[in-house]
GROMACS .gro file of C-alpha atoms in nm:
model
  410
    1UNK     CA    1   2.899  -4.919   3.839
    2UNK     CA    2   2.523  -5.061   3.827
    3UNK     CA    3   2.467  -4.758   3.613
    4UNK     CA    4   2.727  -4.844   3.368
    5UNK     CA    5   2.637  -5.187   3.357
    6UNK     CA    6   2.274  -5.083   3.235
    7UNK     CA    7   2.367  -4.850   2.936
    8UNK     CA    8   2.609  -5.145   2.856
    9UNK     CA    9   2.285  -5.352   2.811
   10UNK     CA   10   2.047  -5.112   2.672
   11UNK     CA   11   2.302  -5.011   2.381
   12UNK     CA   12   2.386  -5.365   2.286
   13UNK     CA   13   2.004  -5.444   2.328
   14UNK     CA   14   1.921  -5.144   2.084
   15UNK     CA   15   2.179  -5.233   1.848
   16UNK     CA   16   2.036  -5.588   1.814
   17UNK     CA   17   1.643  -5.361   1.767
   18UNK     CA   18   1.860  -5.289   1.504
   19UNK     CA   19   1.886  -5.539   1.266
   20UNK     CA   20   1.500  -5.564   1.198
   21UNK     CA   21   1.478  -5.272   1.038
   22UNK     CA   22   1.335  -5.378   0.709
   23UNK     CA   23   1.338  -5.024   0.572
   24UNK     CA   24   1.740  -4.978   0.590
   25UNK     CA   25   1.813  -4.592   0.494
   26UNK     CA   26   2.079  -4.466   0.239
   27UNK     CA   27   2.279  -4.148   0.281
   28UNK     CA   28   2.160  -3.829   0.157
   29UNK     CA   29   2.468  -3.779  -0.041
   30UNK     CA   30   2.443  -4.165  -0.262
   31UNK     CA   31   2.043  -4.114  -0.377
   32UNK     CA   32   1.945  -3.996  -0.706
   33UNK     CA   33   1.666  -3.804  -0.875
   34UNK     CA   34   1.552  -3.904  -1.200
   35UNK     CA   35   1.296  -3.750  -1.466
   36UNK     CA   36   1.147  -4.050  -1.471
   37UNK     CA   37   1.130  -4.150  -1.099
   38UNK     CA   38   0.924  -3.808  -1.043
   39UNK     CA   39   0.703  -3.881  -1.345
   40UNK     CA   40   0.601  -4.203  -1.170
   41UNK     CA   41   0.557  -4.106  -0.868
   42UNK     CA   42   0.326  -3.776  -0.964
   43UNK     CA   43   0.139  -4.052  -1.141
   44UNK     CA   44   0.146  -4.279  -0.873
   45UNK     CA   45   0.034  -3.931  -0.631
   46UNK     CA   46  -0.269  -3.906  -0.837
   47UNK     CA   47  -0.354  -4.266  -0.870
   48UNK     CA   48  -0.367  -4.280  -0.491
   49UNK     CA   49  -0.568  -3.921  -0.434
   50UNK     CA   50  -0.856  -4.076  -0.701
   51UNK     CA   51  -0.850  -4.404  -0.518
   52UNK     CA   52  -0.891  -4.287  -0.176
   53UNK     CA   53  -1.191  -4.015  -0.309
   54UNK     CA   54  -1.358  -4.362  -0.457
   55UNK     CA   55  -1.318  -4.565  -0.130
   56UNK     CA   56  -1.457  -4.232   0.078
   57UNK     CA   57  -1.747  -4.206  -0.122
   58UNK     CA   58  -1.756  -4.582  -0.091
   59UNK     CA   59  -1.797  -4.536   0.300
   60UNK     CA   60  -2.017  -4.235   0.270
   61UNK     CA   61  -2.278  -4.403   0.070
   62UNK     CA   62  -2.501  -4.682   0.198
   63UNK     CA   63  -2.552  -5.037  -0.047
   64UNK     CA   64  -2.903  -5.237   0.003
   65UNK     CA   65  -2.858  -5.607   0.048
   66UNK     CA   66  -3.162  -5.872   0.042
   67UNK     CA   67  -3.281  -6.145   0.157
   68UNK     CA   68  -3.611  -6.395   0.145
   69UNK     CA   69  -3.814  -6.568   0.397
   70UNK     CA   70  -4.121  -6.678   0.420
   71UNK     CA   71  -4.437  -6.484   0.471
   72UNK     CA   72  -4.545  -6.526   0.823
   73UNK     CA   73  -4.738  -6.219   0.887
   74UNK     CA   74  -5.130  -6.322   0.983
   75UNK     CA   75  -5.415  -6.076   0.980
   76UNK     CA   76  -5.313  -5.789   0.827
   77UNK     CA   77  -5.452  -5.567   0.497
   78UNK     CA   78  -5.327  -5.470   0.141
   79UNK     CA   79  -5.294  -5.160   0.028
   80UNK     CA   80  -5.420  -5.102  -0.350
   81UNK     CA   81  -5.305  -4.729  -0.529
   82UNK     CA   82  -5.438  -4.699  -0.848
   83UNK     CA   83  -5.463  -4.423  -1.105
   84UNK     CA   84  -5.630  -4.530  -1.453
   85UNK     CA   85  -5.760  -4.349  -1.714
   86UNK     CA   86  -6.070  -4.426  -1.948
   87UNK     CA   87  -6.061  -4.235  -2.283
   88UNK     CA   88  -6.372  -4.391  -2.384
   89UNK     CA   89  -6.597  -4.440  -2.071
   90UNK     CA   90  -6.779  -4.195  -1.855
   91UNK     CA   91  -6.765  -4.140  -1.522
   92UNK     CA   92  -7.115  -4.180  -1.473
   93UNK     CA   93  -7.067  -4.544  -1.575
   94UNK     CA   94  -6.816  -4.665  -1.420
   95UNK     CA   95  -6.828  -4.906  -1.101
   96UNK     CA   96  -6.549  -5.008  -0.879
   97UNK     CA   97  -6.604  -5.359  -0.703
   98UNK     CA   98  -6.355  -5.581  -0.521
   99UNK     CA   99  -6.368  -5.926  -0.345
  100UNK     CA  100  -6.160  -6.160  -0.251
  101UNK     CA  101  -6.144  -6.550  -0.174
  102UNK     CA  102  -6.234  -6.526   0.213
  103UNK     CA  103  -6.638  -6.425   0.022
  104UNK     CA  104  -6.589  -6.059   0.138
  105UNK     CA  105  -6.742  -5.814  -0.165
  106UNK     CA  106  -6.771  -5.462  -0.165
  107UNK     CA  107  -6.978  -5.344  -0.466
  108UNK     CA  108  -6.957  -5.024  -0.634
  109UNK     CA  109  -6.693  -4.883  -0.397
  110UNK     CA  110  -6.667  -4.509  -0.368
  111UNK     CA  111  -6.450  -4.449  -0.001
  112UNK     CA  112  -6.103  -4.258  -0.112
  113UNK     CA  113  -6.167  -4.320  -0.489
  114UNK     CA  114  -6.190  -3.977  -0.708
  115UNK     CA  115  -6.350  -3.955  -1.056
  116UNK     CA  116  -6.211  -3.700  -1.259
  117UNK     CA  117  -6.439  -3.636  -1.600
  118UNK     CA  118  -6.226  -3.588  -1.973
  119UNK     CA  119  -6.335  -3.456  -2.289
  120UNK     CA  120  -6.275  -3.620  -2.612
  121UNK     CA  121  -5.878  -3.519  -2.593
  122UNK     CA  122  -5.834  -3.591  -2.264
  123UNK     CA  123  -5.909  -3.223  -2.119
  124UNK     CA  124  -6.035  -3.236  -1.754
  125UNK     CA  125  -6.408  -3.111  -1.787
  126UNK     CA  126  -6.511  -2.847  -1.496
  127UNK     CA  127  -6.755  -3.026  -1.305
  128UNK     CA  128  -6.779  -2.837  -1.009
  129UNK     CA  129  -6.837  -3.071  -0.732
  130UNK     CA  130  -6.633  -3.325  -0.872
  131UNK     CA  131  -6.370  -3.077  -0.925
  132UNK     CA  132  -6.371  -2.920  -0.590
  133UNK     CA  133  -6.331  -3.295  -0.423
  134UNK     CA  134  -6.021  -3.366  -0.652
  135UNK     CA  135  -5.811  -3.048  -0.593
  136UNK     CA  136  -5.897  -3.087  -0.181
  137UNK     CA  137  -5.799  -3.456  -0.205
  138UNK     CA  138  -5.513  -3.391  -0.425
  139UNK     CA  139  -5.234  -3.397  -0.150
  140UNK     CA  140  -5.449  -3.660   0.022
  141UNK     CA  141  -5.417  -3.862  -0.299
  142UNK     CA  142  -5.040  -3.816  -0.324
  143UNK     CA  143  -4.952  -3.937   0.066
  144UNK     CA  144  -5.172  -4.247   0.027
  145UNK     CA  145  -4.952  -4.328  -0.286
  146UNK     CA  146  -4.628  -4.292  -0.064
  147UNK     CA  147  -4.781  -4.434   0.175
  148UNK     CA  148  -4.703  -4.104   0.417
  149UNK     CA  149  -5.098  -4.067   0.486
  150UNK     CA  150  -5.201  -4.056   0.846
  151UNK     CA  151  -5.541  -4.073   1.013
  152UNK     CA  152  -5.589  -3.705   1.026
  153UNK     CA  153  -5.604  -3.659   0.678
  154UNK     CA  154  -5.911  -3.857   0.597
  155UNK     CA  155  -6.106  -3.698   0.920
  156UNK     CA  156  -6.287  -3.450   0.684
  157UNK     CA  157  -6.231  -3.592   0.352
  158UNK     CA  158  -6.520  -3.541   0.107
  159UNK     CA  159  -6.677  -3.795  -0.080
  160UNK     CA  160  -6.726  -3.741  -0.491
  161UNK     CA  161  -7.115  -3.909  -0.440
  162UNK     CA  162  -7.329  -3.572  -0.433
  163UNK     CA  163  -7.587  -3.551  -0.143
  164UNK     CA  164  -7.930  -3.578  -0.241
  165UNK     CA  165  -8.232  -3.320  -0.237
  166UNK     CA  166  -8.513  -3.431  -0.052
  167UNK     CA  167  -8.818  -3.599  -0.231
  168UNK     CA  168  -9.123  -3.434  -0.198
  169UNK     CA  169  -9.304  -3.762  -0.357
  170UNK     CA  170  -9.280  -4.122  -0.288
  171UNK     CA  171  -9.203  -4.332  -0.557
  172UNK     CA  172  -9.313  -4.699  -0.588
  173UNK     CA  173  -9.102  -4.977  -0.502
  174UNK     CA  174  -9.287  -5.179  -0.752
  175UNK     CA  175  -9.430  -5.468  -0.527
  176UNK     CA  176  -9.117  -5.484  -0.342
  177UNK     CA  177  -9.197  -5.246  -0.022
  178UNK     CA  178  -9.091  -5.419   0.327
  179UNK     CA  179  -9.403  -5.213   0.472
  180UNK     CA  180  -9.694  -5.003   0.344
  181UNK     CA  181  -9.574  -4.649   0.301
  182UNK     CA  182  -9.205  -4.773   0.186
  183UNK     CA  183  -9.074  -4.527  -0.077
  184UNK     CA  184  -8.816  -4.600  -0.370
  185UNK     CA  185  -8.736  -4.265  -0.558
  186UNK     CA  186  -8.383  -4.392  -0.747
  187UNK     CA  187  -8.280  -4.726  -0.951
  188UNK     CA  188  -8.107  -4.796  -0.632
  189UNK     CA  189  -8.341  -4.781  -0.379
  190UNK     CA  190  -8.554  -5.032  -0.595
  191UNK     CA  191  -8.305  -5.282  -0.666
  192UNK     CA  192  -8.189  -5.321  -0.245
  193UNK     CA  193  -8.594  -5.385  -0.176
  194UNK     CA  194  -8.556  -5.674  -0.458
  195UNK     CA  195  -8.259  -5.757  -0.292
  196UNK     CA  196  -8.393  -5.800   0.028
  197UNK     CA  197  -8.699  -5.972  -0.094
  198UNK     CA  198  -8.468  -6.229  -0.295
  199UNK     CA  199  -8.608  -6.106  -0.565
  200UNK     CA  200  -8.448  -6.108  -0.932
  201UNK     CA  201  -8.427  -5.796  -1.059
  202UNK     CA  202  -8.397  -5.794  -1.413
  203UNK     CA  203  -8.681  -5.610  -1.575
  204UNK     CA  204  -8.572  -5.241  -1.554
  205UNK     CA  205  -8.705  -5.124  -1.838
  206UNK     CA  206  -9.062  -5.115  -1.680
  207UNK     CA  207  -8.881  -4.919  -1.376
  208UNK     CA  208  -8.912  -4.532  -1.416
  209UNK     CA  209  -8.685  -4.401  -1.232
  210UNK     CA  210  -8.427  -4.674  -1.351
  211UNK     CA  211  -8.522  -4.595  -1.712
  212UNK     CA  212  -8.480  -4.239  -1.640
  213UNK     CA  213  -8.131  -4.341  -1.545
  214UNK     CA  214  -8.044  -4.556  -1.817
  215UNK     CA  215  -8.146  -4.217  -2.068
  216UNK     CA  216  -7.905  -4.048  -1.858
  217UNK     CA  217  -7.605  -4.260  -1.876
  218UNK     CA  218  -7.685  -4.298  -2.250
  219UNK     CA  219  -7.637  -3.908  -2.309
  220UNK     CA  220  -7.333  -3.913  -2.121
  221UNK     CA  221  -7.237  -4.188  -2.339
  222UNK     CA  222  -7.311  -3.983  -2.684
  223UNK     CA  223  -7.064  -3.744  -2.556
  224UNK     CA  224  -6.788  -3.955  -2.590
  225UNK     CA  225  -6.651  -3.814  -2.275
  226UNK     CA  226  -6.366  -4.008  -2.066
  227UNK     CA  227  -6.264  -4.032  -1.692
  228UNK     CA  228  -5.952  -4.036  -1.495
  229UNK     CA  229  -6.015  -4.244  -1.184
  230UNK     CA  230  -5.773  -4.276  -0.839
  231UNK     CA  231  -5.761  -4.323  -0.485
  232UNK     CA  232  -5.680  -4.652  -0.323
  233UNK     CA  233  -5.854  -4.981  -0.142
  234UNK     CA  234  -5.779  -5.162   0.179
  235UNK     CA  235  -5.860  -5.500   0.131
  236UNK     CA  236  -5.769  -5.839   0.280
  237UNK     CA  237  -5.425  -6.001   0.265
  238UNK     CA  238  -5.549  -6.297   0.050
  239UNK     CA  239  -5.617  -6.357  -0.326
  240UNK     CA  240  -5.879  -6.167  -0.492
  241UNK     CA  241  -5.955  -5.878  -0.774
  242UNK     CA  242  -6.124  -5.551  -0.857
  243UNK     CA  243  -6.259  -5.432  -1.134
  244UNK     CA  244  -6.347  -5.156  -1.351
  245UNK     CA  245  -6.695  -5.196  -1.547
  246UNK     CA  246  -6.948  -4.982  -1.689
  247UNK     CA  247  -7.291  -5.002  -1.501
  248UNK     CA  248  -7.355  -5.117  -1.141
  249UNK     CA  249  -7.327  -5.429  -0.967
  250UNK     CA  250  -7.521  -5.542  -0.714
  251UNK     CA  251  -7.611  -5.904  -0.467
  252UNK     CA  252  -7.903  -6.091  -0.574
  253UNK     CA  253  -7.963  -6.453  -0.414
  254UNK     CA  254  -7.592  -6.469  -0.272
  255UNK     CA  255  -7.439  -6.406  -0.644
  256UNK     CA  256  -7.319  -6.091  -0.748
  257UNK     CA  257  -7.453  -5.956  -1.056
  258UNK     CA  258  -7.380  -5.661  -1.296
  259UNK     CA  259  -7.678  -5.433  -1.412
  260UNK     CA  260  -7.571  -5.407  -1.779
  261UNK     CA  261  -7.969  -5.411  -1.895
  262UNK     CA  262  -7.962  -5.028  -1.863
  263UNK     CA  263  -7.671  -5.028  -2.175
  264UNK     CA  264  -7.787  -5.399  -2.327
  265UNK     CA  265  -7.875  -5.200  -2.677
  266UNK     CA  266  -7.526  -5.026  -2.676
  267UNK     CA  267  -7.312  -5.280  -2.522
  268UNK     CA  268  -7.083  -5.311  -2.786
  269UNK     CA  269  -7.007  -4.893  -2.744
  270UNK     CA  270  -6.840  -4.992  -2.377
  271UNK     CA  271  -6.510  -4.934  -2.531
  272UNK     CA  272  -6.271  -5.016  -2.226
  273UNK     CA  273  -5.929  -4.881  -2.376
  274UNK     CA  274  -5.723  -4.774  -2.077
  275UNK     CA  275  -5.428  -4.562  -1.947
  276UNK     CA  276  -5.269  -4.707  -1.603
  277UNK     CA  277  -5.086  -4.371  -1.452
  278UNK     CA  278  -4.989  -4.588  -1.186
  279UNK     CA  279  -5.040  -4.904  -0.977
  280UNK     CA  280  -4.932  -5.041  -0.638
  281UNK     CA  281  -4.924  -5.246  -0.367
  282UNK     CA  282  -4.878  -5.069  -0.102
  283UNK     CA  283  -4.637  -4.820   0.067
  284UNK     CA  284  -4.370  -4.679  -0.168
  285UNK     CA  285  -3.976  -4.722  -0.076
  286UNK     CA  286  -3.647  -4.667  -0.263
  287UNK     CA  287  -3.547  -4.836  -0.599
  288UNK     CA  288  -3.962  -4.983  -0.617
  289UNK     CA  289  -4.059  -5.044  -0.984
  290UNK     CA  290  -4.402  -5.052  -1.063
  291UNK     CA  291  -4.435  -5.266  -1.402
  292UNK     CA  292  -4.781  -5.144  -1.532
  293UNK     CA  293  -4.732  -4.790  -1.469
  294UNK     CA  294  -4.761  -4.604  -1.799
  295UNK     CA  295  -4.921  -4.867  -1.975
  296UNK     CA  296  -5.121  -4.762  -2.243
  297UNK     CA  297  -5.407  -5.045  -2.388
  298UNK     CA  298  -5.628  -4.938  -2.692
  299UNK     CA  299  -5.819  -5.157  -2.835
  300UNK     CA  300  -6.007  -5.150  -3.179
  301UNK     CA  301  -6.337  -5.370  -3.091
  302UNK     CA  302  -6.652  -5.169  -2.910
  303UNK     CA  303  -6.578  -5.393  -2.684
  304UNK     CA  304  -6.358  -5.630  -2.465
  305UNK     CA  305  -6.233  -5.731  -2.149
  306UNK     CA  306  -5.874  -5.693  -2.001
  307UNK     CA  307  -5.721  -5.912  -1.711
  308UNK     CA  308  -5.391  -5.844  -1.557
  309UNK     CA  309  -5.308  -6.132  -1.353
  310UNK     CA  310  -5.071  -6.040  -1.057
  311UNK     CA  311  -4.818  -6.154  -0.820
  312UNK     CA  312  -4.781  -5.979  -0.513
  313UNK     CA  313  -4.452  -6.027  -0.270
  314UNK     CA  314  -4.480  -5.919   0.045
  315UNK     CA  315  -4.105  -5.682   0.086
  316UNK     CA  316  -3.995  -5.478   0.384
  317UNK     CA  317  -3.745  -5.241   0.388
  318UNK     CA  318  -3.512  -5.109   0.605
  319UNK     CA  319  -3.375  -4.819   0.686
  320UNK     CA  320  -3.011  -4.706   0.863
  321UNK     CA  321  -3.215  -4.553   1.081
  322UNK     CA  322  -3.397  -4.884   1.192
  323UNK     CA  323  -3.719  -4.750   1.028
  324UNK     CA  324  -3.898  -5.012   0.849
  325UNK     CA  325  -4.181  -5.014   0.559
  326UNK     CA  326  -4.412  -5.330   0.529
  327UNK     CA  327  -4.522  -5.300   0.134
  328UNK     CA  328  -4.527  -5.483  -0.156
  329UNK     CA  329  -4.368  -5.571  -0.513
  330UNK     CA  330  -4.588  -5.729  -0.828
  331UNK     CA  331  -4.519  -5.852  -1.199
  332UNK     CA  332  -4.769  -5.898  -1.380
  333UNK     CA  333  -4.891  -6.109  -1.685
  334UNK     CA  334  -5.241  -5.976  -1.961
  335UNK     CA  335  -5.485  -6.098  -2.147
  336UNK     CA  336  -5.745  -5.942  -2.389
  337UNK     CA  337  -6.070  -6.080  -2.495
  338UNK     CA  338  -6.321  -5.921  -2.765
  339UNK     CA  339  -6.659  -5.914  -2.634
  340UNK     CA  340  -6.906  -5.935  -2.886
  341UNK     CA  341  -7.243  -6.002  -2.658
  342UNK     CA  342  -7.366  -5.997  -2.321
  343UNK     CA  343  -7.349  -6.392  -2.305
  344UNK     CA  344  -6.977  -6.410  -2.347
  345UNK     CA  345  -6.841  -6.196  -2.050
  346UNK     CA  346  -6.878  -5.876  -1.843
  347UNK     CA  347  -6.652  -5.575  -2.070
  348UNK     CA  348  -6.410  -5.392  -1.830
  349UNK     CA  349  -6.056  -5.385  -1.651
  350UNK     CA  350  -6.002  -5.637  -1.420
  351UNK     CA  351  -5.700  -5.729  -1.128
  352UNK     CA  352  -5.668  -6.023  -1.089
  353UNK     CA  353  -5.430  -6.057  -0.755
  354UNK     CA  354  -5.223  -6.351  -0.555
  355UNK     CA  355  -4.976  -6.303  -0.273
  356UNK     CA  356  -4.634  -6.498  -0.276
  357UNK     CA  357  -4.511  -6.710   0.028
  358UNK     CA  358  -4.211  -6.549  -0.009
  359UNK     CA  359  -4.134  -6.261   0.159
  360UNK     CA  360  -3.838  -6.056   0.022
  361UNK     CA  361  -3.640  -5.833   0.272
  362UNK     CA  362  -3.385  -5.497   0.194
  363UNK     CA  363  -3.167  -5.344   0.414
  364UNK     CA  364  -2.962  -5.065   0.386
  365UNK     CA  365  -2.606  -5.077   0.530
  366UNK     CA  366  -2.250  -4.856   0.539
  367UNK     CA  367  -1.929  -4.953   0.526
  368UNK     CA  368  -1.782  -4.944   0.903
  369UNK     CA  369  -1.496  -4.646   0.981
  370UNK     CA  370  -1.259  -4.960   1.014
  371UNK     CA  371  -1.324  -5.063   0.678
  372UNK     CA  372  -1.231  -4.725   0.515
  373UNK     CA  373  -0.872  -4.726   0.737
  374UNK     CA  374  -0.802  -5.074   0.606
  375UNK     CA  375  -0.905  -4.936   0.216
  376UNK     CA  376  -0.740  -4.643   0.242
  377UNK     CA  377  -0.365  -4.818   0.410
  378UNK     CA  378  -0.415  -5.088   0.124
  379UNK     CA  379  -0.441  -4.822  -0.142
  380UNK     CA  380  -0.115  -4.653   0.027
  381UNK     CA  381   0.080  -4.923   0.071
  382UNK     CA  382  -0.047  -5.125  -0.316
  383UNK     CA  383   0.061  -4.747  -0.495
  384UNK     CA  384   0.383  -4.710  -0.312
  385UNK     CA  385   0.496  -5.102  -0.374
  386UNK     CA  386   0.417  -5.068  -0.752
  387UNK     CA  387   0.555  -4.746  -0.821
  388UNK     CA  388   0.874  -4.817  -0.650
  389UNK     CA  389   0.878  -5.150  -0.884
  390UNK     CA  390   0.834  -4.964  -1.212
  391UNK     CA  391   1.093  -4.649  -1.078
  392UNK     CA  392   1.336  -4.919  -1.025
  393UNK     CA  393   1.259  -5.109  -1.325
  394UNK     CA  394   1.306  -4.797  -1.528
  395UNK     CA  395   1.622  -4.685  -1.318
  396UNK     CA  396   1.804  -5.015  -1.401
  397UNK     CA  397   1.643  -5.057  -1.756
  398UNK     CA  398   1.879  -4.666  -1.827
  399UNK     CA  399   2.191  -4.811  -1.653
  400UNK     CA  400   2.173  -5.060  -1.862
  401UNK     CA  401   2.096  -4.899  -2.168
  402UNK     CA  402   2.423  -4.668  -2.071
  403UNK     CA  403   2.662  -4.936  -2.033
  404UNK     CA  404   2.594  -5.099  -2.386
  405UNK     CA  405   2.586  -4.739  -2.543
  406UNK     CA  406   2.995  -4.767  -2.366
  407UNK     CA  407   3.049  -5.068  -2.460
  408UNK     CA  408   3.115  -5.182  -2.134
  409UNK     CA  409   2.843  -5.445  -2.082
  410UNK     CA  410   2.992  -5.821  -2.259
   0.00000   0.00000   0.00000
């Protein structure tokens, strides 16, 4: 009796499920096949195949989003890659100082930075010792520009500055000596005993051994040879700028100066056309642009001197993998000016660098597995809704058409 009683129930209860069937079903026998219903619905077959390719590679591929914030990172260093090319300037002549606006200087800097002597086309000239330091530094060169370099590689790194024979004579440091029996056999080693007697050290002529020198770097001159110079500088995370110049500079007094008397009769052959290969701030990440690379300055005076004035933004990026890269972006504005004497400016390349406040932040992300089900059941269910519109559309559209061709439709 109870049992009856329950199948009562459960039928009537079904039969009521019933009724909210919004998908009500047609017998076999009453549905019809059209041309044109299978035309839209191949159509409507590939439409959804090409849509749900798009929203899988969609999910498969990862999209960077930024954002900015300020710069609160304290005491930490900037990372300078350069590669530049001097058609018109020897190697011999070229010096490489930085400084910045916390007073720190470093003069004539030769750690990690490779000279690379041209000929008049551009030809890299065999010097052997140079030479043999590029090609061993080459890969070394090529991590610290993607910023993949590690402490091991630098452990035995050679320097391009050649070691020097040993003196059998002591040269004169021309009233400068700290102590009887001080010797000064190079340019150098007199101008650092001027230094250190706060001396000036102007008249070099009357030096031998920086005459000598100045003869030297005048051949090399003659020879209209070029140089290729890279590597990269660590320097402080505040304003500042390096510079490429022909001579040397050096402290005198607390200033810094540049010994140009050595060239002061051919000043106006310092011709400081330039090539930047490449320039950056620091490690390199995806989508980075670097807006000087390739840029090509010639310029038809003897003589001039180029500024680049630069904005630095500090940038990390992120990785999927929660790795993260502290580098850097810059733009960058120029200026030229002709140089027609030593009174009216040192000739050269110079950097001219400022950090932003703002710090600008990318981060890669992928679309979540729930997001591709949700794509891929709105691409389903959009396709099937509109196709079944236009089939029906066109279904009713040919009764239509069949009636009036009867003449049964008033």
């Amino acid at each position: 009796m109870r049992k009856s009683v329950f199948l009562k129930m459960s039928s009537r209860f079904f039969a009521k499920l019933r009724d909210f069937d919004v998908y009500p079903k047609t017998i076999q026998d009453y549905q019809v096949k059209t041309l044109a219903g299978a035309a839209v619905s191949v159509c409507g077959i590939i439409l959804m195949v090409t849509l749900f390719l798009g929203e899988l590679s969609l999910y498969l591929s990862t999209t960077t989003v930024h954002e900015l914030s300020v710069d609160t990172s304290r005491g930490e260093k900037l990372q300078i890659n350069f590669d530049v090319t001097f058609p018109r300037m020897p190697c011999s002549i070229i010096s490489l100082d930085t400084m910045d606006i916390s007073g720190e200087q470093h003069l004539d800097v030769t750690h990690e930075v490779y000279k690379q002597r041209l000929d008049e086309i551009g030809n890299a000239i065999a010097d052997k010792t140079l030479e043999h330091n590029i090609q061993s530094n080459k890969t070394m060169i090529r991590k610290m520009m993607d910023g993949s370099a590690n402490a091991s590689d630098f452990v035995d790194a050679p320097t391009t500055t050649p070691s020097l024979s040993a003196e059998t004579e002591c040269g004169s440091c021309y009233g400068a000596e700290d102590q009887p029996g001080d010797c000064c056999n190079t340019c150098d080693e007199v101008r650092d005993a001027y230094r250190r007697r706060g001396w000036a050290f102007f008249n070099m002529e009357n030096i031998k051994p920086c005459k000598d020198e100045g003869t030297r770097l005048k051949e090399q001159e003659e020879k209209n040879e070029g140089c290729r110079v890279t590597g990269t500088l660590e320097v402080n995370k505040v304003a500042g700028n390096f510079h490429f110049a022909p001579g040397k500079s050096f402290q005198n007094i607390g200033f810094q100066l540049h010994d140009l008397l050595n060239f002061q009769r051919n000043v106006v052959q310092h011709n400081v056309s330039h090539v930047i290969n490449h320039l950056s701030f620091g490690k390199k990440f995806p989508g980075r642009i670097n807006p000087l690379d390739g840029l090509s300055r010639f310029t038809e005076f003897k003589s001039g001197m180029y500024q680049y004035f630069i904005k630095v933004v500090p940038t990390k990026y992120a990785y999927l993998n929660k790795s993260v890269i502290d580098t850097n972006q810059f733009s960058s504005t120029e200026h030229f000016r002709k140089i027609e004497g030593l009174q009216r400016g040192l000739p050269g390349v110079f950097f001219f660098y400022d950090l932003s406040p703002i710090m600008v932040t990318f981060a890669e992300r992928s679309n979540s597995f729930l997001e591709l089900v949700t794509g891929v059941c709105a691409i389903v269910g959009g396709v099937f809704t509109v196709t079944g519109i236009i089939d029906s559309t066109i279904y009713t559209g040919q009764k239509i058409a069949k009636k009036l061709q009867l003449g049964k439709l008033h």
